[in-house]
Coordinates of C-alpha atoms and ligand atoms in Angstrom, one line a residue:
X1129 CA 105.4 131.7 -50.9
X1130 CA 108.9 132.2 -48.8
X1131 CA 108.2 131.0 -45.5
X1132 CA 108.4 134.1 -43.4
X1133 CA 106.2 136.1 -45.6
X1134 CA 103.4 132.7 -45.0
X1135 CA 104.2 133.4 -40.8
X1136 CA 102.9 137.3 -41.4
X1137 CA 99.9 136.4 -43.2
X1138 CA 98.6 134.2 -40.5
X1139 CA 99.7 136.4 -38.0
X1140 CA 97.7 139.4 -39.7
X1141 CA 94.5 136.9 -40.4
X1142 CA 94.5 136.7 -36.3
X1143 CA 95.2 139.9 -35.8
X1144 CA 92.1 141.2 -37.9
X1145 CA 89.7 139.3 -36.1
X1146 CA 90.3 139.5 -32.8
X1147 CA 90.6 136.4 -30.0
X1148 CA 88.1 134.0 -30.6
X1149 CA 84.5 134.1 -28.5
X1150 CA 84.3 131.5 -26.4
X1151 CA 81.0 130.4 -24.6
X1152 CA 80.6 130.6 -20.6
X1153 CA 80.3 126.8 -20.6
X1154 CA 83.4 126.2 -22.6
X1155 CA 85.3 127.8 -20.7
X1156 CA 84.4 126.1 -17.1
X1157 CA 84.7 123.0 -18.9
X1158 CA 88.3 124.0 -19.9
X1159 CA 89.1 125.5 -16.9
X1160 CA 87.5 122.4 -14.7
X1161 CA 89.6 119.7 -13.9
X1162 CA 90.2 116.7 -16.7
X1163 CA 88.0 113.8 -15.5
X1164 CA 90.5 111.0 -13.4
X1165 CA 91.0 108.1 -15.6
X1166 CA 88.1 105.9 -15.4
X1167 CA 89.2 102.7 -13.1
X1168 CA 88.5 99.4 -15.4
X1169 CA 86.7 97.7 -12.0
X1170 CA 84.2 100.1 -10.3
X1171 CA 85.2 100.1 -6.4
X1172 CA 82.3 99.4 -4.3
X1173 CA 81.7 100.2 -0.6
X1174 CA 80.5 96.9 0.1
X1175 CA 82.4 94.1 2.0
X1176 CA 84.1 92.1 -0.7
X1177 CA 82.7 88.7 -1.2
X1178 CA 84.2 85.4 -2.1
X1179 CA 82.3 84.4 -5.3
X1180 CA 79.5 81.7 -5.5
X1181 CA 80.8 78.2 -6.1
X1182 CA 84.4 79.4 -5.3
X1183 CA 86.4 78.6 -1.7
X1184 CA 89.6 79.6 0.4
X1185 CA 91.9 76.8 1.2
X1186 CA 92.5 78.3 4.8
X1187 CA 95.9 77.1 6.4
X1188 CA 93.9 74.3 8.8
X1189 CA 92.6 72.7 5.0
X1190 CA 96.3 72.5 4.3
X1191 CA 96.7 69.7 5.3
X1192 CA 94.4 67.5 3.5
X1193 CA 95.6 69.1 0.3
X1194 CA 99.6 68.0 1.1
X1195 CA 98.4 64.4 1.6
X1196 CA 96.5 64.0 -1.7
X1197 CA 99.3 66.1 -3.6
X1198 CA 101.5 63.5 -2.0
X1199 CA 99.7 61.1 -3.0
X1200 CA 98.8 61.7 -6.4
X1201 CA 102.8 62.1 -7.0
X1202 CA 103.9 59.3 -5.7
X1203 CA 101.3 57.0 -7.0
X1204 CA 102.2 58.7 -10.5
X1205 CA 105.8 58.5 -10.7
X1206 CA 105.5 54.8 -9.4
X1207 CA 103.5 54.1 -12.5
X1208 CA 106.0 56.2 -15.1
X1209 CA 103.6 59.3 -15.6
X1210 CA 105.6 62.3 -15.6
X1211 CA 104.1 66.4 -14.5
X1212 CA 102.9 68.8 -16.6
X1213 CA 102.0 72.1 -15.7
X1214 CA 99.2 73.5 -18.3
X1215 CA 97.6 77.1 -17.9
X1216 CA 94.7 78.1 -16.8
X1217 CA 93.3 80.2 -19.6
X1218 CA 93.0 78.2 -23.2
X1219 CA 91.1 79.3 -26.8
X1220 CA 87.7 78.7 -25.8
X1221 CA 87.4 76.9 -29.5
X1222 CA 89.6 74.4 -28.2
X1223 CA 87.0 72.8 -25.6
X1224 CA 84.2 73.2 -28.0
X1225 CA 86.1 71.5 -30.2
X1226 CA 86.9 68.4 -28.1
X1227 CA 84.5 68.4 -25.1
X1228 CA 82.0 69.4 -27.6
X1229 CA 79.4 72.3 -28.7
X1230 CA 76.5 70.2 -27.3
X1231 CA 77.8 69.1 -24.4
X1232 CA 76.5 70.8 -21.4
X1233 CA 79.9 71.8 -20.0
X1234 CA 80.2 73.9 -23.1
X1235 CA 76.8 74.9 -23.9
X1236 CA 75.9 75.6 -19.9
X1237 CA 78.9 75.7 -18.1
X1238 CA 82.3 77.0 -19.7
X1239 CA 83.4 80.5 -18.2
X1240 CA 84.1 82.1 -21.4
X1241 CA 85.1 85.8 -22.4
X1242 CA 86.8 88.2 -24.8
X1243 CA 90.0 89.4 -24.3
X1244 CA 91.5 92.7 -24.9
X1245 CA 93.1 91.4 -28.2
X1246 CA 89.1 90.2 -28.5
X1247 CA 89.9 86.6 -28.6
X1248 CA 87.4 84.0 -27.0
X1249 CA 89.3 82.5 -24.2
X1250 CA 88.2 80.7 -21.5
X1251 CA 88.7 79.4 -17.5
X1252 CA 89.5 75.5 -18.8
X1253 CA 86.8 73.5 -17.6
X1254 CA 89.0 70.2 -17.9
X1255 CA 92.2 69.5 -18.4
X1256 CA 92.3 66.5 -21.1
X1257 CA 91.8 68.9 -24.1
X1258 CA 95.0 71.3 -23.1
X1259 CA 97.1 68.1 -22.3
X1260 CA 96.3 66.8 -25.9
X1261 CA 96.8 70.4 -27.2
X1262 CA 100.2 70.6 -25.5
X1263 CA 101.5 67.0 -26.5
X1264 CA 100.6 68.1 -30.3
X1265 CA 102.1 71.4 -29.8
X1266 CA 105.4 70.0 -28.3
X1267 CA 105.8 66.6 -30.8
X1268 CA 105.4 65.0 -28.3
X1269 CA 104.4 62.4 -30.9
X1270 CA 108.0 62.2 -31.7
X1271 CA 109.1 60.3 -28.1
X1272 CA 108.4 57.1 -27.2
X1273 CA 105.0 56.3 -27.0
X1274 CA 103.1 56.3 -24.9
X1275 CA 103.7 59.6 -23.2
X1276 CA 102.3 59.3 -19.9
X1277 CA 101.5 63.0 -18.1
X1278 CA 99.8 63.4 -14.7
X1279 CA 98.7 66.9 -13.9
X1280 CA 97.1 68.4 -10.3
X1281 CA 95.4 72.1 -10.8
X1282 CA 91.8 73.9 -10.5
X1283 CA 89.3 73.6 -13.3
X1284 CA 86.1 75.7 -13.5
X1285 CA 82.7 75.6 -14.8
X1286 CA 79.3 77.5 -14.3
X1287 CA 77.3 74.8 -12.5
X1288 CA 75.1 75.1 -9.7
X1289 CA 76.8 75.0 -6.4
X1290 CA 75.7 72.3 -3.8
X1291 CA 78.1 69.9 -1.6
X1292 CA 81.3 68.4 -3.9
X1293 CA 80.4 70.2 -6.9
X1294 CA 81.7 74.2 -6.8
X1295 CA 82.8 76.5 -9.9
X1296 CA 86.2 76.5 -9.0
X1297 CA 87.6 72.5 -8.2
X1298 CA 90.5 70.7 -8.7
X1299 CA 91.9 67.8 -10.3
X1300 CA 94.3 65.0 -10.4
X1301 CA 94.8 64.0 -13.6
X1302 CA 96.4 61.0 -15.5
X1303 CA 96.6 60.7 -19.5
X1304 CA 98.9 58.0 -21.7
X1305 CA 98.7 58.8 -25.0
X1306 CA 100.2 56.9 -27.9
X1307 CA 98.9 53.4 -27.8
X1308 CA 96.0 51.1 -28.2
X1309 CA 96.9 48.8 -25.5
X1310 CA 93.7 47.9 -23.1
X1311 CA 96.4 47.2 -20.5
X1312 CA 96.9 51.0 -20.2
X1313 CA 93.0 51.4 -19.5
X1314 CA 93.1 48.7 -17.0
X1315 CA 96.7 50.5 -15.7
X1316 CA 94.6 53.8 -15.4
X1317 CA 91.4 52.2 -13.9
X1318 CA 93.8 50.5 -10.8
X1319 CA 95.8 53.5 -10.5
X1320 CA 92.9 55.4 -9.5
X1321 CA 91.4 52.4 -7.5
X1322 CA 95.2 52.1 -5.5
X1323 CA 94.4 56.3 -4.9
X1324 CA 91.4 56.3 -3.1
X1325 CA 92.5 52.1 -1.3
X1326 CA 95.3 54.2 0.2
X1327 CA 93.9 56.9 1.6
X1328 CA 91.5 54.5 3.3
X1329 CA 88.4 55.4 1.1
X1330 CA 86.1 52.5 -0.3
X1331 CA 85.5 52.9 -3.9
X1332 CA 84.2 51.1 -6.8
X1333 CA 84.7 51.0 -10.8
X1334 CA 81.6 52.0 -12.8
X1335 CA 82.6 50.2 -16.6
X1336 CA 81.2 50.7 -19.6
X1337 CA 82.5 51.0 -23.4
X1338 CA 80.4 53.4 -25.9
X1339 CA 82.8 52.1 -28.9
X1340 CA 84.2 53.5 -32.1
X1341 CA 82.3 56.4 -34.0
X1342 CA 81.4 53.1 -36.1
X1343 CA 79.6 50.9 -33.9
X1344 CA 78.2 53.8 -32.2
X1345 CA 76.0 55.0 -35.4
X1346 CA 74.2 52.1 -35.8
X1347 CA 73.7 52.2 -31.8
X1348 CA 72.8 55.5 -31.8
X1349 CA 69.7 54.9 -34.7
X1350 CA 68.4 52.2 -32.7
X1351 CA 68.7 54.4 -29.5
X1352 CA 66.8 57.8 -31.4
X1353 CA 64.2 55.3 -32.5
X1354 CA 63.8 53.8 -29.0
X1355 CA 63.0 56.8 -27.1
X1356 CA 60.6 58.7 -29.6
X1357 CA 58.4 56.2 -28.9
X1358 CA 59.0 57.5 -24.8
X1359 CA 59.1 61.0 -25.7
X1360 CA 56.0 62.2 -23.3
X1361 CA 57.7 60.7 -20.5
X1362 CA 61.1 62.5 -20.6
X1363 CA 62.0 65.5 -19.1
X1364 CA 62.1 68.5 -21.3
X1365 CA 66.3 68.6 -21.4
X1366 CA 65.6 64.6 -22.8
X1367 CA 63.3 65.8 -25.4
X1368 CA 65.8 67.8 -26.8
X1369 CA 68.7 65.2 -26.4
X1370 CA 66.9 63.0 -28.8
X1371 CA 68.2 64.6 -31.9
X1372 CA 70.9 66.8 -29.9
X1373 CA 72.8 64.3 -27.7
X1374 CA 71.1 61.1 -27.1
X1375 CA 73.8 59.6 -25.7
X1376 CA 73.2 61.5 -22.6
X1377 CA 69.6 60.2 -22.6
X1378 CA 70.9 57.3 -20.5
X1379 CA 72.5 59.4 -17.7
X1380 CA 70.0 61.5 -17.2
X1381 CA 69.7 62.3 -13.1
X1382 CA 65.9 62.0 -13.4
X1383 CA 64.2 59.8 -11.7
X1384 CA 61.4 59.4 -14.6
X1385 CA 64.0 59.6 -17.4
X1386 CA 66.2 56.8 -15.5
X1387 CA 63.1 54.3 -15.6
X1388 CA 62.5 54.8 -19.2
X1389 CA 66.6 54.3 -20.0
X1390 CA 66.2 50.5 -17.9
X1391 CA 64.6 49.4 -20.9
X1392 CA 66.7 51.3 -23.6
X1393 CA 69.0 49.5 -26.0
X1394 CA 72.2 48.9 -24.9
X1395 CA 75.4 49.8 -26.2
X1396 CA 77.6 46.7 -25.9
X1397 CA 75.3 45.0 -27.9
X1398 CA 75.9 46.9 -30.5
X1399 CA 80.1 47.1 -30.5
X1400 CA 82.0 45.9 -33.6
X1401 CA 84.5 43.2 -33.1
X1402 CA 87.5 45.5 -32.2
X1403 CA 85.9 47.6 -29.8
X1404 CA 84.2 44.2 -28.0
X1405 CA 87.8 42.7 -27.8
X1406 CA 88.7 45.4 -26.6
X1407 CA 86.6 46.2 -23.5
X1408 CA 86.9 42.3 -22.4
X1409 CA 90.4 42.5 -21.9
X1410 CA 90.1 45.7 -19.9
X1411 CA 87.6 43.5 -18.0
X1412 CA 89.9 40.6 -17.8
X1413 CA 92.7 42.9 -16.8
X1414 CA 90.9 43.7 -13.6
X1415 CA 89.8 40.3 -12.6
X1416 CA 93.3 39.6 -12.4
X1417 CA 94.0 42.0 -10.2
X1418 CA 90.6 41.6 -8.3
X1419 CA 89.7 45.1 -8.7
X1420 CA 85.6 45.2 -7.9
X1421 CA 84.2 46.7 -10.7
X1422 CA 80.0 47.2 -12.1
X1423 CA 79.1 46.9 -15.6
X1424 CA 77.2 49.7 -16.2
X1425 CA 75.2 50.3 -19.4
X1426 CA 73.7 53.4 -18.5
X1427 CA 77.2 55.1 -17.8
X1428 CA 78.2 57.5 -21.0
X1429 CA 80.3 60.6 -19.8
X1430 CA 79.4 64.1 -20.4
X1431 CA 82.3 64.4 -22.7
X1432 CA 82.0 63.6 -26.1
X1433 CA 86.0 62.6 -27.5
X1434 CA 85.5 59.1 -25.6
X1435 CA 85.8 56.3 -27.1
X1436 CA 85.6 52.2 -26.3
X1437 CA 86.3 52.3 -22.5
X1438 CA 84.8 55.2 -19.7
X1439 CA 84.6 54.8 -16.4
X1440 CA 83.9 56.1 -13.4
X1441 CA 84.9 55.9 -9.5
X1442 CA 82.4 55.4 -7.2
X1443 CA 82.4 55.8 -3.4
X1444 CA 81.3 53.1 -1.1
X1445 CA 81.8 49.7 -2.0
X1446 CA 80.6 47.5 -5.5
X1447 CA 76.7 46.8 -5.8
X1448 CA 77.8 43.0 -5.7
X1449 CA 79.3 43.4 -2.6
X1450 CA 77.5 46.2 -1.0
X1451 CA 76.8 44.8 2.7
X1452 CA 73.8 47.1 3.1
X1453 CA 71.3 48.4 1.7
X1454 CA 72.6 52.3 1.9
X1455 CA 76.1 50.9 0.3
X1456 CA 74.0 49.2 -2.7
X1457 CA 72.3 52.5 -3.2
X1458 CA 75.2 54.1 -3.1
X1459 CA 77.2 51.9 -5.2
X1460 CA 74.0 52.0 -7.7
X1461 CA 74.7 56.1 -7.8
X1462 CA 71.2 56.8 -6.4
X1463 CA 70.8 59.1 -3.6
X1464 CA 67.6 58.5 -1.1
X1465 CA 65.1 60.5 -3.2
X1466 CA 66.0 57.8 -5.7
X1467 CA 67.9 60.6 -7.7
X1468 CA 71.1 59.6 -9.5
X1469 CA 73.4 61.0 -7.3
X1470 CA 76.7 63.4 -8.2
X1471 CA 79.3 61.9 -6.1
X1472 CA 82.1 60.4 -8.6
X1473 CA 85.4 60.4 -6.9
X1474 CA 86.8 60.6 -10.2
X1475 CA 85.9 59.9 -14.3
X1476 CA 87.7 58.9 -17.1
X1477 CA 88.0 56.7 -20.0
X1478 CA 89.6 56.2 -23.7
X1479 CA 90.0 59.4 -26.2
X1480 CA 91.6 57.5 -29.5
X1481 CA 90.4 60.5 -31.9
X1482 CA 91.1 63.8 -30.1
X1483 CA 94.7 63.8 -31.0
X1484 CA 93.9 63.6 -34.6
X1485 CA 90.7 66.1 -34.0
X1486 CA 92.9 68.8 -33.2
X1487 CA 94.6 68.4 -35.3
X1488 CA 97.8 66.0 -34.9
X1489 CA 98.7 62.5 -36.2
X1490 CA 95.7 59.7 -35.4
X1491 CA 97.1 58.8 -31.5
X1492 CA 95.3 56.6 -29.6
X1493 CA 95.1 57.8 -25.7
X1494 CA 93.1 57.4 -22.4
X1495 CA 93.2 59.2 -18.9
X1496 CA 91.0 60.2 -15.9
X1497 CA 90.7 62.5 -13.6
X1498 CA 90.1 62.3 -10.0
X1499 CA 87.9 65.5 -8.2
X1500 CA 90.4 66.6 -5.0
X1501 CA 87.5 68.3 -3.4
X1502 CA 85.1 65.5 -3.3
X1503 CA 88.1 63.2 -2.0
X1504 CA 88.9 65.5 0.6
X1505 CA 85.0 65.5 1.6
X1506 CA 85.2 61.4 2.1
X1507 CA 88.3 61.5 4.1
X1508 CA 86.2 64.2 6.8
X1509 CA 83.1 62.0 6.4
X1510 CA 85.1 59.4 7.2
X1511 CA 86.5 61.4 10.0
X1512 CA 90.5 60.1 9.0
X1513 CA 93.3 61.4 11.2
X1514 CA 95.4 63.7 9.0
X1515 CA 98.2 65.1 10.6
X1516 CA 99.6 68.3 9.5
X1517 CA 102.8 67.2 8.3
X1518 CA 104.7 70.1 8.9
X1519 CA 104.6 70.2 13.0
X1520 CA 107.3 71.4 14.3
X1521 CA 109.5 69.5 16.9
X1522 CA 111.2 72.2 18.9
X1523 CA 109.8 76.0 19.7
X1524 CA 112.0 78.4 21.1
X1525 CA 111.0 80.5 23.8
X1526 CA 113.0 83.8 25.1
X1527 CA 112.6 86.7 27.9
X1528 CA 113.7 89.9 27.4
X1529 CA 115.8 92.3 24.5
X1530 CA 119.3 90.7 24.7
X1531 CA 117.6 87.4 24.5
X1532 CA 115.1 88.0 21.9
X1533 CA 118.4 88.9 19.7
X1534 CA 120.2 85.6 20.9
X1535 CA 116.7 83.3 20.0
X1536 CA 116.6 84.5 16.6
X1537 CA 119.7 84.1 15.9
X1538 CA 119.6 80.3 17.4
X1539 CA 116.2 79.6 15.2
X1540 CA 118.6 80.5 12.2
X1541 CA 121.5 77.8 13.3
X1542 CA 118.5 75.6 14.0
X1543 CA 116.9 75.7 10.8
X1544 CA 120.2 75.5 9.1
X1545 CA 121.0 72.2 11.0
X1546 CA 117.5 70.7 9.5
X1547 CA 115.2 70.9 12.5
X1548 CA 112.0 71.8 12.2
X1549 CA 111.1 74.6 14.8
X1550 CA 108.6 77.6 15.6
X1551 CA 108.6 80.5 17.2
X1552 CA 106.3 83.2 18.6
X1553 CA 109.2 85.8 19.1
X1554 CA 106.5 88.7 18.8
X1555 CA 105.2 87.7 22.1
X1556 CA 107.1 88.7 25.4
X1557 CA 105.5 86.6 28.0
X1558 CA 106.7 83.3 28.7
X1559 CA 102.8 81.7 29.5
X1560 CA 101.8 82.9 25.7
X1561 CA 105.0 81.4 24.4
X1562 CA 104.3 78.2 25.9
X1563 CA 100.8 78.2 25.6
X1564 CA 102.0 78.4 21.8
X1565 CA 104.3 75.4 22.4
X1566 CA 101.7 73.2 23.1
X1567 CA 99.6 74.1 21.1
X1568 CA 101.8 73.3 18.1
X1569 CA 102.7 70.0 19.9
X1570 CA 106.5 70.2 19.8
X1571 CA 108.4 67.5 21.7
X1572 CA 110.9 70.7 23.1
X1573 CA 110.9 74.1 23.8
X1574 CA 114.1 75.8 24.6
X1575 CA 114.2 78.9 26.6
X1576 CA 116.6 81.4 26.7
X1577 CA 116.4 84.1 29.6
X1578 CA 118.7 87.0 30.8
X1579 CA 120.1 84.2 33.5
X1580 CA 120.8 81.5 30.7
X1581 CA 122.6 84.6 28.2
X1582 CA 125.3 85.2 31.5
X1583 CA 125.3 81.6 32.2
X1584 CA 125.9 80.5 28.3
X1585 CA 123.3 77.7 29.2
X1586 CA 119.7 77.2 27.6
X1587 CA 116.9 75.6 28.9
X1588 CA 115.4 72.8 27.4
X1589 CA 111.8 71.8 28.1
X1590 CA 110.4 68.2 27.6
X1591 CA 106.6 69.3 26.5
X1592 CA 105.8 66.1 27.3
X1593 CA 107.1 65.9 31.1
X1594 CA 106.8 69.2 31.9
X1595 CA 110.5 68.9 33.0
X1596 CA 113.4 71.2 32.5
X1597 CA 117.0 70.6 32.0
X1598 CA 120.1 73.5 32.2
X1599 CA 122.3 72.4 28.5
X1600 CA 125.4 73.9 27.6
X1601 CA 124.4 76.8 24.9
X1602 CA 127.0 75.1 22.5
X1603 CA 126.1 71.4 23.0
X1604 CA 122.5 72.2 22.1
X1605 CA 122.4 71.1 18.7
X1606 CA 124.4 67.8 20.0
X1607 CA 121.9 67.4 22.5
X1608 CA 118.6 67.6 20.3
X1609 CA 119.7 65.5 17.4
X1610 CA 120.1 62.6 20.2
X1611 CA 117.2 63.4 21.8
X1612 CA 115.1 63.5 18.4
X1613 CA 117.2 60.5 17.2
X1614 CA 118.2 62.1 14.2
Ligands
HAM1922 P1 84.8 64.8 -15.3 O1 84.0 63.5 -15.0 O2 84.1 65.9 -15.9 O3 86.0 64.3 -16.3 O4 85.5 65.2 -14.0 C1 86.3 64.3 -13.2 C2 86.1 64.5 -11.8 O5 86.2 65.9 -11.4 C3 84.6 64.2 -11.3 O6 84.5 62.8 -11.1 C4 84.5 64.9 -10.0 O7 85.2 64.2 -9.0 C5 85.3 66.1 -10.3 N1 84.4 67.3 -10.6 C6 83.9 67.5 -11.8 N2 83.1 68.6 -11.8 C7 83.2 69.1 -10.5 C8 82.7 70.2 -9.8 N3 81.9 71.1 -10.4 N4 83.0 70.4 -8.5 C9 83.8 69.5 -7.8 N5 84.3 68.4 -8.5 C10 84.1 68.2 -9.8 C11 86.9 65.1 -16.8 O8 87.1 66.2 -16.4 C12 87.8 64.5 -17.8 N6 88.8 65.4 -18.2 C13 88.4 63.2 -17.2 C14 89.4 62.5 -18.2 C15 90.7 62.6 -18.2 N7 89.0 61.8 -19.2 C16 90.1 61.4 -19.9 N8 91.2 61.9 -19.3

């Protein structure tokens, strides 16, 4: 049919039966207006609420955070271990993969979710799983070996909040991967020892080596067989470790479950030649150095891609050497209600399969990581003097319009010239301005007033002293550099 002639047909079908009826309540919902698009978060009324576990760094915390960054970089680079930056947000498959599906961080702990594109994804819980992900992904194979990265960035996991353990924390991290070497254990170990000895905290090496997947089969057996026989004395997360985990039998942080482990078989009776060669010379390693360190059979990890050597760092000083009896407690991880207690500085120990389990070329590798949160708790228990490393040396100070203009144009020559200087150019009265001075203990405050703008002179204030000297507007920069003897 020609086109036209289609047009008339329909035209004459309307026609012929009228406008269509449309019910009442059709028509108010045509007529009302179209529903606003739904917001993805629903807005509540109530004051928002920092989440459970999680923490501001307000400005006064800064500080402690600059000296451990500081720290940690220095101490790094000294030692050849270059930065990487990894994100955030990883597969969730990758830390179920390497941390592993029984582990409690994964089974208990992992913030996982689906994306839009509905992949699992997760908030990475540690950092050792990306780091092997991104050396595989990058060939890093392919330069010199071994590739030493440090990284500094916040982790999370679902665990119950108390003092040093939150769901949001962060870690400085050190992994070498690409060699065999137990010097690089021992290099790891003393690295993290030199950390906490220079910010003037006490610590001690927990040691232990849970061998190859080898040796650790037959242990294992012996282990299972062991504590069936103790089964009505373990707590109920034990019972289920037996065939689960039972590894993690030993570190159990129950009192009862800790007395039945004393008498458990223990794994360096059980390593294979390579592995037992192996741990000694991490050992002898640190006797040379006289690092303090405890031989600890009952320490494991929560993390199952180590291999041979873990550690831990504990605060206070070693059980041998513990000059009283809180410090041997301490050193022996128990806390007064004879609880293991969950203060590690910092954790670590030898991955030689992961590489390979994700996927890359068999690479031998080991790393730690240290817990900034629970450092920066020691140094305030230990009430250390940090001092905010930023204080400025010289506020300036003005009075009136003309000199306000004059002042912040000065703070820009200032800060140009290199020195470090503050202001409070929002405030008019020069009590609050000096008030501010001190506060922010500056060694000068220069003040610039309607009589020094006519005079071309500045006033220069020793904070110290209290006394005040008329300068020459242009010899001020001159006359501060000699006077702050830079
Ligand atoms: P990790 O023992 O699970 O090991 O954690 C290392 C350190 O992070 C702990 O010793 C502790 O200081 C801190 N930490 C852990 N959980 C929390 C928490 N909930 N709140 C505050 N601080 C916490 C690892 O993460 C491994 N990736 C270490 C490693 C690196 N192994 C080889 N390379």
């Amino acid at each position: 049919m020609p086109k036209s002639k289609k047009k008339k047909t329909i035209k004459k079908k309307i026609a012929k039966r009228g406008r269509p009826r449309i019910k009442k309540e059709v028509k108010a919902k045509v007529k009302a207006k179209p529903a606003p698009p739904q917001p993805l978060i629903k807005a509540t009324k109530k004051m928002p609420q920092l989440l459970r576990g999680f923490k501001d760094i307000l400005p006064s915390e800064q500080k402690y955070w600059n000296l451990i960054r500081e720290k940690a970089e220095s101490l790094s680079l000294t030692y050849g271990f270059e930065r990487i930056d990894l994100p955030i947000l990883e597969e969730t498959a990758l830390f179920v993969r390497s941390v592993g599906k029984e582990t409690d961080i994964v089974e208990k702990e992992i913030f996982t979710f689906t994306d839009r594109g509905g992949e699992s994804i997760c908030l990475r819980p540690e950092a050792t799983a990306s780091a092997v992900r991104a050396y595989i992904n990058h060939g890093m194979l392919n330069l010199p070996q071994p590739v030493k990265l440090y990284y500094i960035g916040p982790m999370f996991r679902y665990d119950r909040p108390q003092s040093g353990r939150y769901r949001q924390f962060n870690q400085f991290g050190l992994e070498a991967l690409g060699d065999f070497n137990p010097v690089l254990d021992a290099q790891i170990i003393i690295m993290c020892f030199n950390f906490f000895k220079e910010l003037g905290i006490e610590s001690n090496v927990q040691i232990n080596s849970i061998g190859c997947p080898g040796c650790r089969k037959e242990y294992k057996t012996q282990l299972i067989n062991y504590y069936k026989t103790q089964k009505s004395g373990l707590c109920e997360d034990c019972k289920n470790r037996i065939s689960k985990n039972p590894l993690r039998l030993l570190d159990c942080k129950e009192y009862r479950c800790q007395a039945i482990a004393e008498d458990a078989p223990q794994i360096v009776d059980w390593l294979c030649d390579d592995c037992k060669n192996h741990f000694v010379k991490v050992l002898e390693f640190l006797d040379e150095l006289e690092i303090p360190y405890n031989l600890n059979p009952y320490l494991v990890r929560g993390l199952d891609y180590y291999t041979k050597t873990v550690f831990e760092i504990w605060p206070g000083i070693g059980q041998n050497s513990a000059s009283d009896e809180n410090g041997a407690e301490q050193a022996a991880g128990k806390d007064a209600a004879g609880k293991k207690a969950q203060s590690a500085l910092g954790g670590g120990g030898r991955y030689d399969n992961l590489v390979e389990l994700l996927g890359g070329r068999p690479t031998p590798a080991v790393g730690c990581s240290i817990g900034i949160e629970r450092t920066i708790l020691k140094i305030k228990e230990l009430g250390k003097d940090v001092p905010s490393q930023e204080s400025p040396d010289i506020f300036i100070a003005q009075l009136g319009e003309a000199a306000k203009r004059k002042a912040l144009v000065l703070f820009e020559s200032l800060r140009n010239e290199g020195f470090k200087i503050a202001e409070s150019f929002s405030k008019d009265g020069l009590k609050n301005q000096l008030d501010n001075a001190n506060k922010l203990g500056v060694k000068y405050a220069l003040i610039l007033g309607q009589k020094e703008l006519s005079e071309g002179t500045i006033l220069l204030r020793d904070m110290e002293g209290g006394i005040q000297e008329t300068i020459n507007y242009n010899k001020i920069i001159k006359e501060l550099r000699k006077r702050l003897g830079l």
